Coordinates of C-alpha atoms in Angstrom, one line a residue:
X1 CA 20.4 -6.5 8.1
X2 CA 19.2 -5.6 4.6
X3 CA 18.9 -2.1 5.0
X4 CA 22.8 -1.6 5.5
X5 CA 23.4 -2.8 2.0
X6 CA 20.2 -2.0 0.4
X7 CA 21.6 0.6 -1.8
X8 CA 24.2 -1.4 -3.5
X9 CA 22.7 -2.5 -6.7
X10 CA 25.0 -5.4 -7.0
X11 CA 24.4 -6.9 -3.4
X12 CA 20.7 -6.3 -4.1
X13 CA 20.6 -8.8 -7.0
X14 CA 23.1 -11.3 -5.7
X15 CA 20.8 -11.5 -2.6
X16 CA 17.9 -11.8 -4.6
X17 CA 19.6 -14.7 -7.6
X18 CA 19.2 -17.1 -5.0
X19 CA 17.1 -18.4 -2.8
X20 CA 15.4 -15.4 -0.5
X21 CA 13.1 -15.3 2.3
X22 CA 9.6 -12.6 2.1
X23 CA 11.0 -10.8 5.0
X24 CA 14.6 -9.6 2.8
X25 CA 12.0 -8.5 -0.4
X26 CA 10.0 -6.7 2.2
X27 CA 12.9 -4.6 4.3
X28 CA 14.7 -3.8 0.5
X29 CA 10.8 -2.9 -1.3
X30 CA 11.2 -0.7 2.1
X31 CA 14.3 0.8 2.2
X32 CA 14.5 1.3 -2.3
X33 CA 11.5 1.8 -3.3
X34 CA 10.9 5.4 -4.8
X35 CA 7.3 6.7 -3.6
X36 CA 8.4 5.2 0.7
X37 CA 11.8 8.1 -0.2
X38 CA 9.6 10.7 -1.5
X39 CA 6.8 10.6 1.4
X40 CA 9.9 10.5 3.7
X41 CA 11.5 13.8 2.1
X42 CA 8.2 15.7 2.2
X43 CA 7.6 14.4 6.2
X44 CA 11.7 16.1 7.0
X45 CA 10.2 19.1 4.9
X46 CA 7.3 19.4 7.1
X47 CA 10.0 19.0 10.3
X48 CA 12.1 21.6 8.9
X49 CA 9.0 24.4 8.8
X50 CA 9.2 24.5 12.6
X51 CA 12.7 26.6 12.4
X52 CA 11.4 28.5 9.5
X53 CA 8.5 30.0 11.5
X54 CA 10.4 30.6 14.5
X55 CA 12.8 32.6 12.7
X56 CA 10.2 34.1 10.4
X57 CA 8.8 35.9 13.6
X58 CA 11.5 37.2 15.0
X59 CA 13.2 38.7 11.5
X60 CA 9.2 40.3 11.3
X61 CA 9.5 42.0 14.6
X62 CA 13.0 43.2 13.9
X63 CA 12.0 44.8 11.0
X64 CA 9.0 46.9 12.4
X65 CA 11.5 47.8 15.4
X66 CA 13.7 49.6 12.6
X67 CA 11.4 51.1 10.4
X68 CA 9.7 52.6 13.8
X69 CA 13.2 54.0 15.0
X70 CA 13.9 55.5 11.9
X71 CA 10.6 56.9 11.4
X72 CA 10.9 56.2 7.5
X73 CA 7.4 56.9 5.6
X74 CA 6.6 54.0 4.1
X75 CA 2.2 55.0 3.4
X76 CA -0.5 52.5 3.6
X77 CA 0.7 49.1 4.3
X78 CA -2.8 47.5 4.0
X79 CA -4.3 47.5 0.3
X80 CA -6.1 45.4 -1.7
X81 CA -4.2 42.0 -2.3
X82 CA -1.5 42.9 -0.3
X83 CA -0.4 41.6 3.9
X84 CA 0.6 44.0 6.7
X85 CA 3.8 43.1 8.2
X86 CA 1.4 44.2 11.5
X87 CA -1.1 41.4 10.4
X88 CA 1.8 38.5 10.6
X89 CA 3.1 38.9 13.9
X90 CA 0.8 36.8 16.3
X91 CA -1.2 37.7 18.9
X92 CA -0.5 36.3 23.0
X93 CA -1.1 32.5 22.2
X94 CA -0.9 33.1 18.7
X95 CA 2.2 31.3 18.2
X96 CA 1.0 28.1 20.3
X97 CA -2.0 27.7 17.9
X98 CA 0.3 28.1 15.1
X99 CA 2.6 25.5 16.5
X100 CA -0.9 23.3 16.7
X101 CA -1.1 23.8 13.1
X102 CA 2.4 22.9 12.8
X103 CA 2.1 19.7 14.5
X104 CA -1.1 18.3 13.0
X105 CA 0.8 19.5 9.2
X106 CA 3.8 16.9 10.5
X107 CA 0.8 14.1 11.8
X108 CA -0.2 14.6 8.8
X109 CA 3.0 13.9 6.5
X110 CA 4.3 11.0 8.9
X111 CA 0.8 9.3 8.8
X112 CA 1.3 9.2 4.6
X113 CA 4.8 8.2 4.8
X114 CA 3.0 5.3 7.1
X115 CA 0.3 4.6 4.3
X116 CA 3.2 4.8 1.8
X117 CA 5.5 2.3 3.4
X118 CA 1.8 -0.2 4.4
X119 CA 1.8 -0.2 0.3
X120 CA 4.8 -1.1 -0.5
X121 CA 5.1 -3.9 1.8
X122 CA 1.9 -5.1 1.1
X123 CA 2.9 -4.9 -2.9
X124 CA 6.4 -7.0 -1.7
X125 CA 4.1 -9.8 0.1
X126 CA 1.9 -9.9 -3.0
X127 CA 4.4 -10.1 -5.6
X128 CA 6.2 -12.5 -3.3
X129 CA 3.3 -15.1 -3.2
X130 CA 3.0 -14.8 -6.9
X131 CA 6.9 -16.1 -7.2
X132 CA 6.3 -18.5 -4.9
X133 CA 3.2 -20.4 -6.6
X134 CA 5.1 -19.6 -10.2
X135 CA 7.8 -21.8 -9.0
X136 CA 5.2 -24.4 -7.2
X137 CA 3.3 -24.6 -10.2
X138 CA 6.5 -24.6 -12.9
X139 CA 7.7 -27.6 -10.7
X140 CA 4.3 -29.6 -10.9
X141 CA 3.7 -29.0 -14.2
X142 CA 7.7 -30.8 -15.2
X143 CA 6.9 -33.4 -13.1
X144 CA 3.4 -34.0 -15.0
X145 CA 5.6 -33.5 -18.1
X146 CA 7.4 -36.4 -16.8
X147 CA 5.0 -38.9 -16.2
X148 CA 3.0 -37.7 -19.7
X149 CA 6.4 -38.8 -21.1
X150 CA 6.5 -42.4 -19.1
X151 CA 2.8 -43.0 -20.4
X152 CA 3.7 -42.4 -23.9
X153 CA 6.2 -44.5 -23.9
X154 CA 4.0 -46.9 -22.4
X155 CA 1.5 -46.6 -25.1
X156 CA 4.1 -46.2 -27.9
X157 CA 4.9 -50.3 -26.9
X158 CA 1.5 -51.4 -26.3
X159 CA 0.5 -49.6 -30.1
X160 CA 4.1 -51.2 -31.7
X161 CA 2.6 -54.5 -30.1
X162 CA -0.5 -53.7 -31.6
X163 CA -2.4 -53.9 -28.1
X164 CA -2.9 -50.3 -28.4
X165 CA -4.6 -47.6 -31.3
X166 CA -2.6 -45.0 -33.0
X167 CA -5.0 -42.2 -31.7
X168 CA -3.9 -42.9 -28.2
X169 CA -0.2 -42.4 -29.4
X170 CA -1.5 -39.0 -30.8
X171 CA -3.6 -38.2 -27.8
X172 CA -0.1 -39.0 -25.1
X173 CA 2.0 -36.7 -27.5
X174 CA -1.0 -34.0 -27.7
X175 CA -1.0 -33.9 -23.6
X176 CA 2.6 -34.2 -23.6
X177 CA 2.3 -30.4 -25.9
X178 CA 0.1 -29.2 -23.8
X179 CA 1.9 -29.3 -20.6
X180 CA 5.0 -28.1 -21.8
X181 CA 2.9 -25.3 -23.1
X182 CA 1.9 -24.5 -19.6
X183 CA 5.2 -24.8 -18.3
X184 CA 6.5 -21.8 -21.0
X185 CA 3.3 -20.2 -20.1
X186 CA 4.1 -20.1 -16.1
X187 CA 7.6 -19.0 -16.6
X188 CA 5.9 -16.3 -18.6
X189 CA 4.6 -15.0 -15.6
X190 CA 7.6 -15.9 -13.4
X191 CA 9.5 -13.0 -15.4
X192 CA 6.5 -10.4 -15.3
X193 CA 6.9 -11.0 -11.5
X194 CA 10.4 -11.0 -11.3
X195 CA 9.2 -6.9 -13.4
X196 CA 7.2 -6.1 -10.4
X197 CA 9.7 -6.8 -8.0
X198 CA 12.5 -4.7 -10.1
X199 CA 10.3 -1.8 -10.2
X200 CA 9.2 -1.8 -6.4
X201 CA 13.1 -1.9 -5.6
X202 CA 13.7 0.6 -8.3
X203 CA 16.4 -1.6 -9.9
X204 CA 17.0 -1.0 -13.6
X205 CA 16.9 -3.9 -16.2
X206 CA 16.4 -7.7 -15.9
X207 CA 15.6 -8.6 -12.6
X208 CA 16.9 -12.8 -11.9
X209 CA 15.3 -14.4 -9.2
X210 CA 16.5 -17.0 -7.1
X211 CA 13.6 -19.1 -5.6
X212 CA 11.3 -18.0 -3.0
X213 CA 11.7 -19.4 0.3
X214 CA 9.0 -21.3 1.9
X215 CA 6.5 -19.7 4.3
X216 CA 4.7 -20.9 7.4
X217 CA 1.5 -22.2 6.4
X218 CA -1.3 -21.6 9.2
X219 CA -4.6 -19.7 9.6
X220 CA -5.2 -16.6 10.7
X221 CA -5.3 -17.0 14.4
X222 CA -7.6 -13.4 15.6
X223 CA -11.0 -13.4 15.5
X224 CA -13.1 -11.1 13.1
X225 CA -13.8 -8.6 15.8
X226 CA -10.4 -8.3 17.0
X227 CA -9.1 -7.2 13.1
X228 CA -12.3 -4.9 12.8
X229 CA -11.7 -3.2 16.1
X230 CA -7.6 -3.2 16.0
X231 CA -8.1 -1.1 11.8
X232 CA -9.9 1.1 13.2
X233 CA -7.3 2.1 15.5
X234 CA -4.1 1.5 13.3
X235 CA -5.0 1.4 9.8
X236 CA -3.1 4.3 8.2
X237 CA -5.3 5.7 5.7
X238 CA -7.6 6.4 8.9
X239 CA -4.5 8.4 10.3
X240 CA -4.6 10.7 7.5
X241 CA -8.0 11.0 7.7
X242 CA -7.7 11.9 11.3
X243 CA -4.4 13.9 11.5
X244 CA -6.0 16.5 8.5
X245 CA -9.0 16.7 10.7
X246 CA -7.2 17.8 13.9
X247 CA -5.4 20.5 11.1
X248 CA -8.2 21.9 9.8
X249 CA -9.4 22.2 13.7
X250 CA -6.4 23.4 14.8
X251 CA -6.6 26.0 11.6
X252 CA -10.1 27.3 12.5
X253 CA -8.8 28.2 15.9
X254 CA -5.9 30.1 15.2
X255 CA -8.5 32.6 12.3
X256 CA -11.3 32.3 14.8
X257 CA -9.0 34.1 17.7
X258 CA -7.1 36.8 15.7
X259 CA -6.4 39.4 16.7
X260 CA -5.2 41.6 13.0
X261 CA -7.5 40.7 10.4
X262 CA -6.5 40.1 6.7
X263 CA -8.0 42.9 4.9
X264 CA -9.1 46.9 6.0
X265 CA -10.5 49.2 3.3
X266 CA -7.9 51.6 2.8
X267 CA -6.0 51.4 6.5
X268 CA -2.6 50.7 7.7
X269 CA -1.9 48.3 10.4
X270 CA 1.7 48.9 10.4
X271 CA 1.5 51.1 13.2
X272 CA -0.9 51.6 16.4
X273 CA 0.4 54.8 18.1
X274 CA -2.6 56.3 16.1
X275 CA -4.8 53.1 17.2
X276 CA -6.1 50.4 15.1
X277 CA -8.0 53.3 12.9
X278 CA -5.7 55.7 12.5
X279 CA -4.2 58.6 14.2
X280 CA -7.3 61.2 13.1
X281 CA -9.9 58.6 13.6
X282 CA -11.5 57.6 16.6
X283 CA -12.9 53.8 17.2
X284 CA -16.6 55.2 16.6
X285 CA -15.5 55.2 13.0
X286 CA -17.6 53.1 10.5
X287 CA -17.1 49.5 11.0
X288 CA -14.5 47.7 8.5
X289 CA -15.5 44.9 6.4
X290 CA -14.0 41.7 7.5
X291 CA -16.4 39.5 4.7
X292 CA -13.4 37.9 3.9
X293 CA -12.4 36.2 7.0
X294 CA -15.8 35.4 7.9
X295 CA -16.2 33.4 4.5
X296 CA -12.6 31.8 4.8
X297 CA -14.4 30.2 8.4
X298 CA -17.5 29.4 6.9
X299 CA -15.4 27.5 4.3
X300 CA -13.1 25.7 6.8
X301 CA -15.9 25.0 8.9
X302 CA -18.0 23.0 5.9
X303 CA -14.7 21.2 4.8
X304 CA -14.5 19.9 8.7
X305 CA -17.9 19.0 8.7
X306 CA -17.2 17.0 4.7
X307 CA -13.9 15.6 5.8
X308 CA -15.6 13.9 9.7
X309 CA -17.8 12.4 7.2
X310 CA -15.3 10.9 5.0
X311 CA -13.5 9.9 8.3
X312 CA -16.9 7.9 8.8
X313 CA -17.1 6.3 5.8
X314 CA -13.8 5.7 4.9
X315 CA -13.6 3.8 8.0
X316 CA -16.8 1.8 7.1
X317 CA -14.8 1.0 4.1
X318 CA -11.7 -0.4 6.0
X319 CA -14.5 -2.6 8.1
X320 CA -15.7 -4.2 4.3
X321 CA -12.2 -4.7 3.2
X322 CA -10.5 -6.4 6.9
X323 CA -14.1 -8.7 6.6
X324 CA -13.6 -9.3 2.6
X325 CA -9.9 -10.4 3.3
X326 CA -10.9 -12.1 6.7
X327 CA -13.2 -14.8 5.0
X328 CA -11.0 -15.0 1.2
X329 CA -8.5 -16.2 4.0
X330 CA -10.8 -18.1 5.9
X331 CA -12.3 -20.2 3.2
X332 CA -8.7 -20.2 0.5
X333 CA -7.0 -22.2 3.5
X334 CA -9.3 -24.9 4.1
X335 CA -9.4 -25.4 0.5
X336 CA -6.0 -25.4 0.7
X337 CA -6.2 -28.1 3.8
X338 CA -8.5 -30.1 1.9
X339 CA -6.3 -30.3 -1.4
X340 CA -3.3 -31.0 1.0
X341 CA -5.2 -33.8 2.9
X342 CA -7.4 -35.7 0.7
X343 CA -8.1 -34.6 -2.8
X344 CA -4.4 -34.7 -4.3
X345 CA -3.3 -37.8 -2.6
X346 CA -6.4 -39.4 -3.9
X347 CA -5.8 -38.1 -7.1
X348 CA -2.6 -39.4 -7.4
X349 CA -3.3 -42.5 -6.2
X350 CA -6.3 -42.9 -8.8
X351 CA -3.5 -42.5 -11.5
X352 CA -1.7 -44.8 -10.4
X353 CA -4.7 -47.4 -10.2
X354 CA -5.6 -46.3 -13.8
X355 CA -1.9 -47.1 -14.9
X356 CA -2.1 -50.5 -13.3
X357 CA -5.3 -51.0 -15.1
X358 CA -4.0 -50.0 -18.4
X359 CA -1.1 -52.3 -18.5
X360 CA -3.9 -54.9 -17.6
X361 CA -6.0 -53.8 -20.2
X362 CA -8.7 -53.2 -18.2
X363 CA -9.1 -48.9 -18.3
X364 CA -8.4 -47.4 -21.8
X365 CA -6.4 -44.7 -22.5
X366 CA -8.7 -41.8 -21.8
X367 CA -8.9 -42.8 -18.4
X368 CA -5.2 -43.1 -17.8
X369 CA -5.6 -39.0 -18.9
X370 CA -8.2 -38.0 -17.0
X371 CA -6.7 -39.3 -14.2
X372 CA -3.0 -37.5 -15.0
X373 CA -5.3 -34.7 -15.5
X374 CA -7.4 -34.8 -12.7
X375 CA -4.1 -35.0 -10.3
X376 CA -2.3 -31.8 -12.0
X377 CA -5.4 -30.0 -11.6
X378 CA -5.6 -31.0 -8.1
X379 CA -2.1 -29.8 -7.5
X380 CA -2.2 -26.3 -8.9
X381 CA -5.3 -25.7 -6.8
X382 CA -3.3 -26.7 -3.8
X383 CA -0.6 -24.2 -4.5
X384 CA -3.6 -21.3 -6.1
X385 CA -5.5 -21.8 -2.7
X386 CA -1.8 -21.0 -0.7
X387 CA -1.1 -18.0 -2.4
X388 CA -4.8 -16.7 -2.3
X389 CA -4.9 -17.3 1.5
X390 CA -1.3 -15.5 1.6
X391 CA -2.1 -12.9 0.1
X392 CA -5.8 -12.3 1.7
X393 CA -3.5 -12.1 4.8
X394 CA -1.0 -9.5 3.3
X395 CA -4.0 -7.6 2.8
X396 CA -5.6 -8.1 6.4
X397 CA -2.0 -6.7 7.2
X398 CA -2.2 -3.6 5.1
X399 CA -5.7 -2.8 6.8
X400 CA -4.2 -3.2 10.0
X401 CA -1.0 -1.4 9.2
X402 CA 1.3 -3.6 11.1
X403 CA 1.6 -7.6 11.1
X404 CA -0.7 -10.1 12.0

């Protein structure tokens, strides 16, 4: 639904001032951002050579038709640095193996648009999650500010009564700083978020945010193996890999069963009336030098050989990076689980003991912080362990190229 209205500046920022979900940031990062357009352009390019090198052989074979019929002298048409006409129209099959080329140069272009667009959304997801803890974390930390502001008022009685010390007044209103510190702090890095997101969508000044919408919190559900086995099949940057290799294949094919070579020491291949030699010659002649094919081969062949080897280990590499993000997921959500279960509920309830105590007299001061302290703390490890395990998953899904 985004995509219909992604290029309206306007609608793009009204959507986004209020409250959106990960999947709208994803389909606009998708359908704005500036490097998915360009690696869509270069894959038409690549579509439109197909018409192009139709056309180019017939205008080639029209032309030697009329400079034969005409009988015009145009001399050597084979020299140093230079391409016979001859030389560029293919052989029986010839145009087939081009067409190979052809289609592994278009594998090739769609399979970076593919790694292009696996980026981008992976970048939304990411910068998503960030938002989404920024405004968890901005919304603790005002709520501690609010009960650091109900315990200095606390003690500000109990000192007035003289119950309590001044250096407790001075350590409630030093806490009191501090949070409110963080609270600038994390909004801060709301608005460098809220930068990332502008940029992905290419949208030009100040970005505002509405909130980010709430996400399904669960594990990831595949096993190990299945990830492992389901990148190596899917994950883009393996495509590449792949597609360039059936090129170059496809490339050695076509020079390994032409039939006009490149380059002749002073002979024209414009013409075969005369036979590939000449007219005056016969084919006992001295045998041409055809180094320079040979070496072009020898060169394709070793970049094959280099590039099946990158294949190997670039796939090796997407095995490390689906187990890396596998077990950050694995162990960020059950500290998440545990945080959401036990340790801030527990904390929280400790603060409230300590409180109780205070007012008795029975706990001093210090322990009334600690315990305030000891529950924030708690609570932005909830919501770091959420976004870690988030985004461990956004990145199992840019391995894998496709969701979970």
């Amino acid at each position: 639904e985004g995509r219909s209205w992604a290029g309206d500046d306007g609608r793009v920022r009204e959507s986004l001032g209020k409250d959106f979900d990960v999947d709208t940031l994803v389909v606009l990062a998708f359908a704005r951002n500036p490097g998915v357009a360009r690696a869509l352009e270069e894959w038409r390019s690549v579509l439109a050579r197909y018409e192009q090198a139709e056309s180019f052989e017939d205008v080639l074979l029209a032309y030697n038709a009329f400079a034969r019929e005409l009988e015009i002298p145009f001399g050597p048409m084979m020299g140093r640095g230079t391409r016979s006409i001859a030389e560029s129209i293919p052989p029986p099959g010839g145009g087939a193996k081009k067409g190979d080329v052809l289609d592994a140069e278009v594998a090739v272009a769609r399979d970076e648009y593919h790694v292009a667009a696996a980026d981008v959304v992976r970048d939304a997801r990411l910068a998503f999650h960030d938002l989404a803890y920024y405004d968890v974390a901005i919304e603790i930390a005002r709520a501690n500010k609010g009960i650091l502001s109900d315990l200095q008022n606390v003690v500000t009685v109990k000192y007035e009564a003289a119950q309590a010390e001044y250096a407790d007044v001075l350590r409630a209103q030093a806490e009191l700083d501090r949070v409110e510190q963080e609270v600038i702090t994390l909004g801060t890095e709301r608005e460098r978020v809220a930068a990332r997101i502008a940029g992905l969508l290419d949208l030009p000044g100040e970005l505002d945010l509405g909130g980010a919408g709430a996400l399904p919190e669960k594990p990831v559900e595949r096993s190990l193996a299945d990830l492992v086995e389901s990148a190596r099949r899917t994950n883009p940057d393996l495509a590449v890999l792949s597609a360039e290799i059936t090129q170059m294949e496809a490339a050695i094919r076509l020079a390994e069963e032409r039939t006009y070579y490149k380059y002749v020491q002073d002979r024209s291949l414009f013409d075969y009336r005369g036979g590939p030699f000449g007219a005056e010659e016969s084919m006992e002649a001295p045998p041409a030098w055809y180094g320079p094919d040979d070496s072009f081969l020898q060169e394709m062949r070793l970049r094959l050989a280099a590039a099946r080897r990158e294949l190997e280990d670039r796939a090796n590499d997407v095995r490390v990076e689906v187990e890396t993000a596998y077990w950050e997921a694995d162990a960020q959500w059950r500290v998440f689980r545990l945080q959401q279960t036990s340790l801030v509920e527990k904390a929280r309830q400790g603060l409230e003991a300590n409180r109780v105590g205070y007012q008795a007299a029975r706990v001093s001061f210090l322990d009334v912080l600690d315990a305030e302290r000891t529950l924030f703390e708690a609570q932005l490890a909830q919501a770091e362990a959420r976004r870690e395990y988030l985004k461990a998953q956004a990145e199992l899904q840019r391995q894998l190229g496709k969701s979970l």
